[in-house]
């Protein structure tokens, strides 16, 4: 699943709309020629000063309001700043130096840095933060869903502001780690009739360490250092390029030839080859990603029988998935909340591979001659192999599983109407920020059936009440108690197959230093951390 935030097709695979050529397209030709073309000593120096990252999917836009999508998050992250960020799982300041939250959780007083400039030289002030939050509220797109409790904000002076929420919302500060602050004057100047969406799709209004210098649709996005960046530089490359190579084999070849420095999508079968070859590092990192099989929980379907759902849960060979599909790069999932997430309940019910138990459940319930359909996302290796494995496992207990490959947009369209939700839908979820709300509320609250990320149509009033109460609680212990109960109920309802908790595997040249997977920005690279040796 993908969060409007983060439920994304796969750790990299579903197709997204392509970015239309625009203002950046024209600039791109010059910028990107400087990165990759030419010869002689000058070209070698340019390559040495350029970090090139291979990605398999281009962004649909460069507008930060759409940074709930990881492909957008990846290209706006170098160019913009956020108020806060996560460091070792804790919220720390970025543009914000300090903040206080009122006892009732509805008012946040915040102080900003006074030394931040946008790429056009204008000073960043509290007014820009107010504008950014108000714009997200007006548009109700992308990251707006993370800050749904936002009511208003007021700039007290250039470096102080007051944020007011319509209700207490415990994940609000965490959600600000995905809200990138805009140069309000520049966006207003180019707002047009759509609040700047068209302009920001191909232009930069940020204050981040790199400014966007060019984009060739479906090929490359280029960035250059913003030398006045408030954080300064210490060995980071002069230029950064995201190169879009859809095929894993193409990325592998480019990495071996030195045409790229980091590959995000190397096929598992090639990992060992890179590890045994000098000059490369294979980085494996635990994630908050879970691969689900979501049962259809609303409308007419054989899956309305809980016994069938339970039997399917016992039929899947989870260990084979880890060993043969993930090649060891992953962990068993336990429940619907990732194991690395706060408030995860390690004791929650998680069926294991037990085909005899599965047959027993079917026999006791009088279920036989069942045929169901499962969708999975095409061109996603883990899903394709997991779908085939489940089909084989279910055949052993007398359940016929028909497979249907779909694109992510097709899956979203199917799940928008309860009657069209597939009996089973295989999808990843990766939360936009490490807070249980990003999974349990966004994916299992009934208000999101047909209109959000509750793709299976799960509806349980008791779970709704628990996740709402946890969202408003200001006491962390109380929040976790509610989330633990919600996890237990969802598991006992057998609402989802928790198939795996895959690691994120990145292959990079050993000349790259500082790379680290960031669970708060899954499938992105924090280029500001990186230097090249």
Short mmCIF file of C-alpha atoms in Angstrom, two decimals:
data_model
loop_
_atom_site.label_atom_id
_atom_site.label_comp_id
_atom_site.label_asym_id
_atom_site.label_seq_id
_atom_site.Cartn_x
_atom_site.Cartn_y
_atom_site.Cartn_z
CA UNK A 1 0.00 0.00 0.00
CA UNK A 2 1.18 3.39 -0.38
CA UNK A 3 0.61 6.20 1.91
CA UNK A 4 -1.03 8.96 0.07
CA UNK A 5 1.91 9.37 1.91
CA UNK A 6 3.56 6.38 1.61
CA UNK A 7 1.58 3.58 0.42
CA UNK A 8 3.39 3.28 -2.71
CA UNK A 9 3.29 0.49 -5.11
CA UNK A 10 6.41 -1.25 -4.16
CA UNK A 11 9.68 -0.40 -2.96
CA UNK A 12 9.88 0.96 -6.50
CA UNK A 13 7.83 -0.37 -9.17
CA UNK A 14 4.49 1.01 -10.03
CA UNK A 15 4.14 3.40 -12.89
CA UNK A 16 3.28 7.00 -12.28
CA UNK A 17 2.11 9.80 -14.53
CA UNK A 18 4.98 11.35 -16.41
CA UNK A 19 5.94 14.93 -15.82
CA UNK A 20 5.04 17.14 -18.75
CA UNK A 21 7.89 19.04 -20.34
CA UNK A 22 8.09 22.54 -19.00
CA UNK A 23 10.37 25.35 -18.06
CA UNK A 24 12.93 23.04 -16.55
CA UNK A 25 13.05 20.90 -19.63
CA UNK A 26 14.71 23.56 -21.68
CA UNK A 27 17.25 24.29 -19.00
CA UNK A 28 17.99 20.63 -18.56
CA UNK A 29 19.83 20.13 -21.79
CA UNK A 30 22.62 22.48 -20.80
CA UNK A 31 22.83 21.37 -17.22
CA UNK A 32 22.87 17.69 -17.97
CA UNK A 33 25.39 17.96 -20.77
CA UNK A 34 27.75 19.46 -18.25
CA UNK A 35 27.18 16.45 -15.99
CA UNK A 36 27.70 13.62 -18.38
CA UNK A 37 29.09 14.62 -21.71
CA UNK A 38 32.38 15.68 -23.17
CA UNK A 39 35.86 14.32 -22.60
CA UNK A 40 39.28 15.19 -21.30
CA UNK A 41 40.35 16.45 -17.89
CA UNK A 42 37.42 18.88 -17.63
CA UNK A 43 34.88 16.12 -18.12
CA UNK A 44 36.63 13.96 -15.55
CA UNK A 45 36.57 16.75 -13.01
CA UNK A 46 32.88 17.39 -13.67
CA UNK A 47 32.08 13.69 -13.16
CA UNK A 48 34.07 13.58 -9.94
CA UNK A 49 32.12 16.55 -8.61
CA UNK A 50 28.75 15.05 -9.57
CA UNK A 51 26.79 12.47 -7.60
CA UNK A 52 24.62 10.41 -9.94
CA UNK A 53 21.82 8.27 -8.51
CA UNK A 54 19.90 5.77 -10.60
CA UNK A 55 16.16 5.58 -9.98
CA UNK A 56 13.55 3.54 -11.80
CA UNK A 57 10.67 6.02 -11.71
CA UNK A 58 10.55 9.73 -12.51
CA UNK A 59 8.49 12.15 -10.41
CA UNK A 60 5.07 13.30 -11.54
CA UNK A 61 5.85 16.83 -10.36
CA UNK A 62 8.35 18.90 -8.40
CA UNK A 63 5.59 20.52 -6.33
CA UNK A 64 6.41 19.78 -2.65
CA UNK A 65 2.74 19.51 -1.72
CA UNK A 66 2.84 16.13 -3.50
CA UNK A 67 5.76 14.88 -1.40
CA UNK A 68 3.54 12.17 0.06
CA UNK A 69 4.72 10.29 -3.02
CA UNK A 70 8.30 9.05 -2.64
CA UNK A 71 9.35 9.88 -6.19
CA UNK A 72 8.35 13.50 -5.56
CA UNK A 73 9.83 13.46 -2.07
CA UNK A 74 13.15 12.36 -3.50
CA UNK A 75 13.50 15.35 -5.84
CA UNK A 76 12.12 18.03 -3.52
CA UNK A 77 14.18 16.88 -0.54
CA UNK A 78 17.47 18.34 -1.86
CA UNK A 79 15.81 21.62 -2.85
CA UNK A 80 13.64 22.43 0.17
CA UNK A 81 13.77 22.51 3.94
CA UNK A 82 11.26 21.30 6.50
CA UNK A 83 10.56 22.68 9.94
CA UNK A 84 11.55 19.45 11.66
CA UNK A 85 13.12 16.16 10.69
CA UNK A 86 13.75 12.73 12.16
CA UNK A 87 17.17 11.78 13.48
CA UNK A 88 17.63 8.31 14.98
CA UNK A 89 13.87 8.03 15.26
CA UNK A 90 13.48 11.28 17.19
CA UNK A 91 12.02 14.58 15.98
CA UNK A 92 14.67 17.30 15.87
CA UNK A 93 14.63 20.85 14.56
CA UNK A 94 15.58 21.83 11.03
CA UNK A 95 14.25 25.28 10.18
CA UNK A 96 12.64 25.32 13.61
CA UNK A 97 15.03 25.83 16.53
CA UNK A 98 12.48 25.26 19.28
CA UNK A 99 8.78 24.78 19.85
CA UNK A 100 6.25 24.29 22.58
CA UNK A 101 2.89 22.52 22.47
CA UNK A 102 0.00 23.62 24.66
CA UNK A 103 -1.33 21.23 27.30
CA UNK A 104 -4.45 20.54 25.25
CA UNK A 105 -2.32 19.84 22.15
CA UNK A 106 -3.99 22.44 19.93
CA UNK A 107 -1.45 25.32 19.87
CA UNK A 108 2.19 25.14 18.78
CA UNK A 109 4.52 28.09 19.34
CA UNK A 110 7.55 27.82 17.08
CA UNK A 111 10.84 29.69 16.65
CA UNK A 112 12.70 29.65 13.33
CA UNK A 113 16.33 30.04 12.30
CA UNK A 114 17.20 33.60 11.27
CA UNK A 115 19.90 32.74 8.72
CA UNK A 116 17.98 30.93 5.97
CA UNK A 117 17.76 32.22 2.42
CA UNK A 118 15.84 30.87 -0.54
CA UNK A 119 17.61 30.11 -3.78
CA UNK A 120 16.67 33.55 -5.16
CA UNK A 121 18.35 35.23 -2.18
CA UNK A 122 15.18 36.19 -0.29
CA UNK A 123 15.15 35.57 3.46
CA UNK A 124 12.92 32.77 4.75
CA UNK A 125 10.50 34.06 7.38
CA UNK A 126 7.55 32.86 9.43
CA UNK A 127 5.26 34.26 6.74
CA UNK A 128 6.60 31.62 4.31
CA UNK A 129 5.71 28.86 6.77
CA UNK A 130 2.19 30.24 7.21
CA UNK A 131 1.78 30.45 3.43
CA UNK A 132 2.99 26.87 2.95
CA UNK A 133 0.60 25.44 5.56
CA UNK A 134 -2.33 27.49 4.25
CA UNK A 135 -1.63 26.41 0.66
CA UNK A 136 -1.68 22.73 1.61
CA UNK A 137 -4.97 23.28 3.42
CA UNK A 138 -6.46 25.07 0.42
CA UNK A 139 -5.36 22.44 -2.07
CA UNK A 140 -6.18 19.39 0.06
CA UNK A 141 -3.62 17.42 -1.90
CA UNK A 142 -0.75 15.15 -0.98
CA UNK A 143 0.75 16.04 2.37
CA UNK A 144 -2.43 17.87 3.37
CA UNK A 145 -3.79 14.53 4.57
CA UNK A 146 -0.97 14.35 7.13
CA UNK A 147 -1.86 17.69 8.67
CA UNK A 148 -5.65 17.40 8.50
CA UNK A 149 -5.96 18.94 11.98
CA UNK A 150 -4.27 22.16 10.81
CA UNK A 151 -6.58 25.13 11.32
CA UNK A 152 -4.52 28.29 10.95
CA UNK A 153 -1.17 29.91 11.62
CA UNK A 154 0.00 33.41 12.39
CA UNK A 155 3.43 34.97 11.95
CA UNK A 156 4.26 36.81 15.16
CA UNK A 157 7.41 38.26 13.59
CA UNK A 158 10.00 37.02 11.08
CA UNK A 159 11.19 34.14 13.25
CA UNK A 160 8.19 33.29 15.43
CA UNK A 161 4.82 31.83 14.56
CA UNK A 162 1.80 30.28 16.21
CA UNK A 163 0.15 27.19 14.68
CA UNK A 164 -3.40 26.34 15.74
CA UNK A 165 -5.01 22.94 15.29
CA UNK A 166 -8.72 22.22 15.15
CA UNK A 167 -8.16 19.41 17.66
CA UNK A 168 -5.34 17.71 19.45
CA UNK A 169 -3.38 15.71 16.90
CA UNK A 170 -0.41 13.81 18.32
CA UNK A 171 1.25 13.00 14.93
CA UNK A 172 1.17 16.65 13.74
CA UNK A 173 4.79 17.49 14.56
CA UNK A 174 5.97 14.25 12.96
CA UNK A 175 3.93 15.07 9.85
CA UNK A 176 5.72 18.42 9.53
CA UNK A 177 8.79 16.43 8.51
CA UNK A 178 7.09 16.03 5.12
CA UNK A 179 5.95 19.65 4.71
CA UNK A 180 8.51 21.55 2.66
CA UNK A 181 8.55 25.33 3.10
CA UNK A 182 7.95 27.45 0.01
CA UNK A 183 9.23 30.88 -0.99
CA UNK A 184 5.81 32.53 -0.65
CA UNK A 185 6.59 35.65 -2.67
CA UNK A 186 7.94 33.63 -5.58
CA UNK A 187 5.02 31.20 -5.65
CA UNK A 188 2.44 33.98 -5.31
CA UNK A 189 4.09 35.77 -8.23
CA UNK A 190 3.58 32.63 -10.33
CA UNK A 191 0.39 31.32 -8.73
CA UNK A 192 -1.78 31.45 -11.86
CA UNK A 193 -5.22 29.97 -11.37
CA UNK A 194 -4.11 26.78 -9.56
CA UNK A 195 -2.23 28.13 -6.54
CA UNK A 196 1.10 27.64 -8.28
CA UNK A 197 0.72 23.93 -9.02
CA UNK A 198 1.59 24.20 -12.68
CA UNK A 199 4.53 26.49 -12.02
CA UNK A 200 5.94 24.41 -9.17
CA UNK A 201 5.63 21.27 -11.27
CA UNK A 202 8.73 22.42 -13.12
CA UNK A 203 10.28 25.14 -10.97
CA UNK A 204 12.05 25.50 -7.66
CA UNK A 205 11.00 27.76 -4.75
CA UNK A 206 13.09 26.23 -2.00
CA UNK A 207 15.88 26.98 0.46
CA UNK A 208 17.51 23.53 0.51
CA UNK A 209 21.17 22.68 -0.05
CA UNK A 210 20.67 22.13 -3.78
CA UNK A 211 18.69 24.06 -6.37
CA UNK A 212 17.03 22.42 -9.33
CA UNK A 213 18.83 23.29 -12.56
CA UNK A 214 17.25 21.01 -15.10
CA UNK A 215 14.86 18.21 -15.86
CA UNK A 216 14.64 16.07 -18.96
CA UNK A 217 11.36 14.17 -18.61
CA UNK A 218 11.83 10.48 -17.88
CA UNK A 219 15.60 10.84 -18.18
CA UNK A 220 17.29 13.05 -15.61
CA UNK A 221 16.76 15.66 -12.90
CA UNK A 222 19.77 17.86 -12.17
CA UNK A 223 20.70 19.91 -9.11
CA UNK A 224 23.53 22.25 -8.18
CA UNK A 225 24.73 23.37 -4.76
CA UNK A 226 23.11 26.42 -3.18
CA UNK A 227 26.35 27.88 -1.86
CA UNK A 228 24.57 30.15 0.62
CA UNK A 229 22.90 27.19 2.32
CA UNK A 230 22.56 27.80 6.04
CA UNK A 231 23.95 24.39 6.91
CA UNK A 232 27.15 24.93 4.93
CA UNK A 233 29.02 22.23 2.99
CA UNK A 234 31.71 19.76 3.96
CA UNK A 235 32.69 17.68 0.98
CA UNK A 236 29.26 17.27 -0.59
CA UNK A 237 29.32 17.06 -4.41
CA UNK A 238 28.88 20.22 -6.46
CA UNK A 239 26.12 18.64 -8.52
CA UNK A 240 23.55 15.89 -8.08
CA UNK A 241 21.72 14.02 -10.84
CA UNK A 242 18.86 11.56 -10.55
CA UNK A 243 19.00 9.38 -13.65
CA UNK A 244 15.87 7.38 -14.47
CA UNK A 245 16.76 3.84 -15.55
CA UNK A 246 13.73 1.58 -15.34
CA UNK A 247 15.53 -1.73 -15.77
CA UNK A 248 17.55 -3.25 -12.94
CA UNK A 249 20.03 -4.72 -15.42
CA UNK A 250 20.64 -1.28 -16.92
CA UNK A 251 21.34 0.14 -13.49
CA UNK A 252 23.78 -2.69 -12.77
CA UNK A 253 25.68 -2.08 -15.99
CA UNK A 254 25.80 1.68 -15.42
CA UNK A 255 27.13 1.17 -11.89
CA UNK A 256 29.84 -1.22 -13.02
CA UNK A 257 30.88 1.20 -15.75
CA UNK A 258 31.07 4.13 -13.34
CA UNK A 259 28.30 6.04 -15.05
CA UNK A 260 26.34 6.22 -11.80
CA UNK A 261 27.33 6.21 -8.13
CA UNK A 262 24.24 4.79 -6.41
CA UNK A 263 21.75 2.24 -7.75
CA UNK A 264 18.40 1.92 -6.00
CA UNK A 265 16.99 -1.05 -7.88
CA UNK A 266 19.61 -3.74 -8.38
CA UNK A 267 18.03 -7.21 -8.76
CA UNK A 268 18.53 -9.51 -5.73
CA UNK A 269 20.32 -12.06 -7.91
CA UNK A 270 23.07 -9.49 -8.56
CA UNK A 271 23.73 -8.49 -4.94
CA UNK A 272 26.27 -11.26 -4.35
CA UNK A 273 28.14 -10.35 -7.51
CA UNK A 274 28.57 -6.76 -6.35
CA UNK A 275 29.59 -7.89 -2.88
CA UNK A 276 32.30 -10.14 -4.26
CA UNK A 277 33.61 -7.47 -6.60
CA UNK A 278 35.88 -4.80 -5.21
CA UNK A 279 34.72 -1.22 -5.49
CA UNK A 280 31.10 -1.57 -4.38
CA UNK A 281 29.07 -1.61 -1.18
CA UNK A 282 25.74 -3.41 -0.79
CA UNK A 283 23.79 -1.61 1.91
CA UNK A 284 20.95 -3.50 3.63
CA UNK A 285 18.69 -1.60 5.97
CA UNK A 286 15.64 -2.53 8.00
CA UNK A 287 12.52 -0.63 7.02
CA UNK A 288 9.00 0.20 8.10
CA UNK A 289 7.71 -1.39 4.91
CA UNK A 290 5.22 -4.25 5.09
CA UNK A 291 3.99 -6.25 2.13
CA UNK A 292 0.30 -7.00 2.69
CA UNK A 293 -2.29 -9.19 1.12
CA UNK A 294 -5.40 -7.19 1.97
CA UNK A 295 -8.60 -9.20 2.15
CA UNK A 296 -11.77 -7.68 0.77
CA UNK A 297 -13.68 -6.75 3.92
CA UNK A 298 -16.69 -4.94 2.41
CA UNK A 299 -19.23 -5.95 -0.21
CA UNK A 300 -19.96 -9.40 -1.58
CA UNK A 301 -16.97 -11.74 -1.60
CA UNK A 302 -16.01 -15.22 -0.42
CA UNK A 303 -13.61 -13.41 1.92
CA UNK A 304 -16.46 -12.25 4.12
CA UNK A 305 -16.11 -15.64 5.79
CA UNK A 306 -13.49 -15.12 8.52
CA UNK A 307 -12.64 -18.83 8.46
CA UNK A 308 -11.51 -18.57 4.84
CA UNK A 309 -9.34 -15.56 5.66
CA UNK A 310 -7.79 -17.41 8.59
CA UNK A 311 -7.15 -20.51 6.49
CA UNK A 312 -5.41 -18.46 3.82
CA UNK A 313 -3.25 -16.90 6.54
CA UNK A 314 -2.06 -20.34 7.67
CA UNK A 315 -1.48 -21.56 4.12
CA UNK A 316 1.30 -19.12 3.14
CA UNK A 317 4.94 -20.18 3.45
CA UNK A 318 6.39 -17.02 5.00
CA UNK A 319 9.86 -18.49 5.54
CA UNK A 320 10.16 -19.48 1.88
CA UNK A 321 9.29 -15.90 1.01
CA UNK A 322 12.18 -14.61 3.09
CA UNK A 323 14.67 -17.18 1.87
CA UNK A 324 13.87 -17.56 -1.82
CA UNK A 325 12.17 -14.30 -2.77
CA UNK A 326 13.98 -11.78 -0.58
CA UNK A 327 17.27 -13.73 -0.48
CA UNK A 328 17.40 -13.11 3.24
CA UNK A 329 16.97 -9.34 2.93
CA UNK A 330 13.96 -9.00 5.16
CA UNK A 331 12.18 -10.08 8.28
CA UNK A 332 8.98 -11.84 9.19
CA UNK A 333 6.19 -9.34 9.59
CA UNK A 334 4.16 -9.63 12.78
CA UNK A 335 0.83 -7.89 12.58
CA UNK A 336 -0.02 -4.92 10.41
CA UNK A 337 2.31 -2.44 12.13
CA UNK A 338 5.99 -2.64 11.12
CA UNK A 339 8.26 -4.04 13.82
CA UNK A 340 10.42 -0.91 13.89
CA UNK A 341 7.50 1.41 14.55
CA UNK A 342 6.76 2.81 18.01
CA UNK A 343 3.95 0.94 19.79
CA UNK A 344 4.43 -2.22 17.72
CA UNK A 345 3.05 -5.23 19.60
CA UNK A 346 5.48 -8.12 19.19
CA UNK A 347 2.95 -10.50 20.74
CA UNK A 348 0.16 -9.80 18.28
CA UNK A 349 -1.40 -12.81 16.54
CA UNK A 350 0.57 -13.78 13.42
CA UNK A 351 -0.28 -17.11 11.79
CA UNK A 352 2.63 -19.18 10.52
CA UNK A 353 2.90 -21.68 7.68
CA UNK A 354 0.69 -24.62 8.72
CA UNK A 355 -1.21 -26.13 5.77
CA UNK A 356 -2.71 -28.88 7.97
CA UNK A 357 -4.22 -26.22 10.23
CA UNK A 358 -5.49 -24.37 7.15
CA UNK A 359 -7.25 -27.51 5.85
CA UNK A 360 -8.71 -28.14 9.30
CA UNK A 361 -10.17 -24.63 9.45
CA UNK A 362 -11.77 -25.02 6.02
CA UNK A 363 -13.22 -28.43 6.91
CA UNK A 364 -14.66 -27.19 10.22
CA UNK A 365 -16.28 -24.25 8.41
CA UNK A 366 -17.60 -26.43 5.57
CA UNK A 367 -15.74 -24.38 2.97
CA UNK A 368 -14.87 -26.11 -0.30
CA UNK A 369 -14.56 -25.43 -4.02
CA UNK A 370 -13.58 -21.82 -3.42
CA UNK A 371 -12.11 -19.63 -6.13
CA UNK A 372 -10.79 -16.14 -5.37
CA UNK A 373 -8.88 -13.47 -7.29
CA UNK A 374 -5.86 -11.53 -6.13
CA UNK A 375 -4.34 -8.44 -7.70
CA UNK A 376 -0.68 -7.59 -7.47
CA UNK A 377 1.41 -4.83 -8.98
CA UNK A 378 3.02 -5.74 -12.25
CA UNK A 379 6.77 -5.47 -12.73
CA UNK A 380 7.34 -5.84 -9.00
CA UNK A 381 9.62 -8.80 -8.48
CA UNK A 382 8.75 -9.53 -4.85
CA UNK A 383 5.02 -9.34 -5.55
CA UNK A 384 5.16 -11.44 -8.70
CA UNK A 385 7.01 -14.24 -6.91
CA UNK A 386 4.90 -13.96 -3.76
CA UNK A 387 1.72 -14.17 -5.83
CA UNK A 388 2.91 -17.35 -7.49
CA UNK A 389 3.95 -18.84 -4.14
CA UNK A 390 0.56 -18.07 -2.58
CA UNK A 391 -1.22 -19.53 -5.60
CA UNK A 392 0.76 -22.75 -5.14
CA UNK A 393 0.21 -22.80 -1.36
CA UNK A 394 -3.55 -22.31 -1.71
CA UNK A 395 -3.81 -25.05 -4.33
CA UNK A 396 -2.45 -27.43 -1.66
CA UNK A 397 -5.46 -26.69 0.57
CA UNK A 398 -8.00 -26.76 -2.24
CA UNK A 399 -8.42 -23.02 -2.82
CA UNK A 400 -8.16 -21.75 -6.39
CA UNK A 401 -6.35 -18.42 -6.63
CA UNK A 402 -6.55 -16.45 -9.85
CA UNK A 403 -3.90 -13.77 -10.31
CA UNK A 404 -4.39 -10.38 -11.92
CA UNK A 405 -1.46 -8.03 -12.53
CA UNK A 406 -2.41 -4.36 -12.33
CA UNK A 407 -0.70 -1.01 -12.20
CA UNK A 408 -0.87 1.04 -9.02
CA UNK A 409 -3.33 3.55 -10.53
CA UNK A 410 -5.52 0.63 -11.62
CA UNK A 411 -5.46 -0.79 -8.11
CA UNK A 412 -6.43 2.56 -6.61
CA UNK A 413 -9.28 2.83 -9.11
CA UNK A 414 -10.49 -0.69 -8.27
CA UNK A 415 -10.52 -0.02 -4.55
CA UNK A 416 -12.39 3.27 -4.95
CA UNK A 417 -15.64 1.33 -5.35
CA UNK A 418 -16.45 -1.25 -2.68
CA UNK A 419 -17.98 -3.66 -5.17
CA UNK A 420 -14.79 -3.67 -7.23
CA UNK A 421 -12.31 -4.33 -4.41
CA UNK A 422 -10.45 -7.55 -5.28
CA UNK A 423 -10.85 -10.58 -2.99
CA UNK A 424 -7.20 -10.12 -2.16
CA UNK A 425 -4.97 -7.19 -3.05
CA UNK A 426 -1.21 -7.35 -2.65
CA UNK A 427 0.29 -3.98 -1.85
CA UNK A 428 3.09 -2.40 0.16
CA UNK A 429 2.67 0.15 2.86
CA UNK A 430 5.43 2.39 4.01
CA UNK A 431 4.50 5.22 6.34
CA UNK A 432 5.62 8.75 5.55
CA UNK A 433 6.86 9.21 9.07
CA UNK A 434 7.52 6.73 11.89
CA UNK A 435 4.30 7.13 13.83
CA UNK A 436 1.67 4.36 14.22
CA UNK A 437 -1.00 6.78 13.09
CA UNK A 438 0.50 6.71 9.61
CA UNK A 439 -0.47 3.03 9.35
CA UNK A 440 -3.29 2.22 11.75
CA UNK A 441 -5.36 5.36 11.14
CA UNK A 442 -4.58 5.93 7.49
CA UNK A 443 -4.99 2.29 6.40
CA UNK A 444 -7.57 0.81 8.76
CA UNK A 445 -9.99 3.59 9.73
CA UNK A 446 -13.33 3.11 7.99
CA UNK A 447 -13.49 6.72 6.76
CA UNK A 448 -10.84 5.83 4.22
CA UNK A 449 -12.78 2.99 2.61
CA UNK A 450 -13.15 3.92 -1.04
CA UNK A 451 -11.51 7.30 -0.47
CA UNK A 452 -8.05 6.71 0.87
CA UNK A 453 -5.64 3.97 1.74
CA UNK A 454 -8.03 1.55 3.39
CA UNK A 455 -7.82 -0.47 0.21
CA UNK A 456 -9.38 -3.65 1.63
CA UNK A 457 -12.51 -1.87 2.85
CA UNK A 458 -11.88 -2.80 6.49
CA UNK A 459 -14.45 -1.30 8.87
CA UNK A 460 -14.60 -1.96 12.59
CA UNK A 461 -16.13 0.75 14.83
CA UNK A 462 -14.03 -0.39 17.76
CA UNK A 463 -10.82 0.09 15.80
CA UNK A 464 -12.06 3.46 14.54
CA UNK A 465 -12.60 4.62 18.11
CA UNK A 466 -9.20 3.37 19.27
CA UNK A 467 -7.16 5.01 16.51
CA UNK A 468 -9.09 8.26 16.81
CA UNK A 469 -8.49 8.35 20.55
CA UNK A 470 -4.81 7.53 20.09
CA UNK A 471 -4.49 10.29 17.53
CA UNK A 472 -5.79 12.87 19.98
CA UNK A 473 -4.01 11.61 23.08
CA UNK A 474 -1.17 13.69 24.46
CA UNK A 475 0.13 10.87 26.65
CA UNK A 476 2.39 8.46 24.76
CA UNK A 477 1.70 5.53 27.07
CA UNK A 478 -2.02 5.94 26.54
CA UNK A 479 -1.53 6.18 22.79
CA UNK A 480 0.44 2.94 22.70
CA UNK A 481 -2.18 1.13 24.77
CA UNK A 482 -4.85 2.07 22.24
CA UNK A 483 -2.67 1.15 19.27
CA UNK A 484 -1.81 -2.21 20.85
CA UNK A 485 -5.50 -3.02 21.24
CA UNK A 486 -6.21 -1.93 17.67
CA UNK A 487 -3.42 -4.19 16.35
CA UNK A 488 -4.88 -7.12 18.24
CA UNK A 489 -8.40 -6.57 16.90
CA UNK A 490 -7.22 -6.20 13.31
CA UNK A 491 -5.15 -9.40 13.62
CA UNK A 492 -8.06 -11.36 15.12
CA UNK A 493 -10.29 -10.10 12.30
CA UNK A 494 -7.75 -11.54 9.83
CA UNK A 495 -8.05 -8.37 7.79
CA UNK A 496 -4.66 -8.73 6.15
CA UNK A 497 -1.90 -11.16 5.33
CA UNK A 498 1.32 -9.65 6.63
CA UNK A 499 3.60 -11.28 4.08
CA UNK A 500 6.99 -9.72 4.76
CA UNK A 501 8.95 -6.81 6.17
CA UNK A 502 11.57 -6.39 3.43
CA UNK A 503 14.87 -4.63 3.90
CA UNK A 504 15.91 -1.83 1.59
CA UNK A 505 18.96 -2.76 -0.45
CA UNK A 506 21.07 -0.12 -2.13
CA UNK A 507 24.25 -0.75 -4.10
CA UNK A 508 26.80 2.05 -4.29
CA UNK A 509 30.30 2.76 -5.37
CA UNK A 510 32.72 2.50 -2.46
CA UNK A 511 33.78 6.06 -3.23
CA UNK A 512 30.45 7.27 -1.87
CA UNK A 513 30.51 8.16 1.80
CA UNK A 514 27.72 9.12 4.18
CA UNK A 515 24.85 7.20 2.58
CA UNK A 516 22.30 5.93 5.11
CA UNK A 517 18.80 4.61 4.59
CA UNK A 518 16.21 6.87 6.23
CA UNK A 519 12.97 5.19 7.29
CA UNK A 520 11.30 8.63 7.49
CA UNK A 521 11.97 9.16 3.77
CA UNK A 522 11.68 5.69 2.30
CA UNK A 523 13.04 5.29 -1.25
CA UNK A 524 14.89 8.59 -1.21
CA UNK A 525 18.53 9.57 -0.80
CA UNK A 526 19.55 12.38 1.53
CA UNK A 527 22.17 13.79 -0.81
CA UNK A 528 23.21 16.40 1.75
CA UNK A 529 24.75 13.62 3.86
CA UNK A 530 26.88 12.33 1.02
CA UNK A 531 30.41 13.04 -0.11
CA UNK A 532 32.50 11.39 -2.82
CA UNK A 533 36.00 10.16 -2.27
#
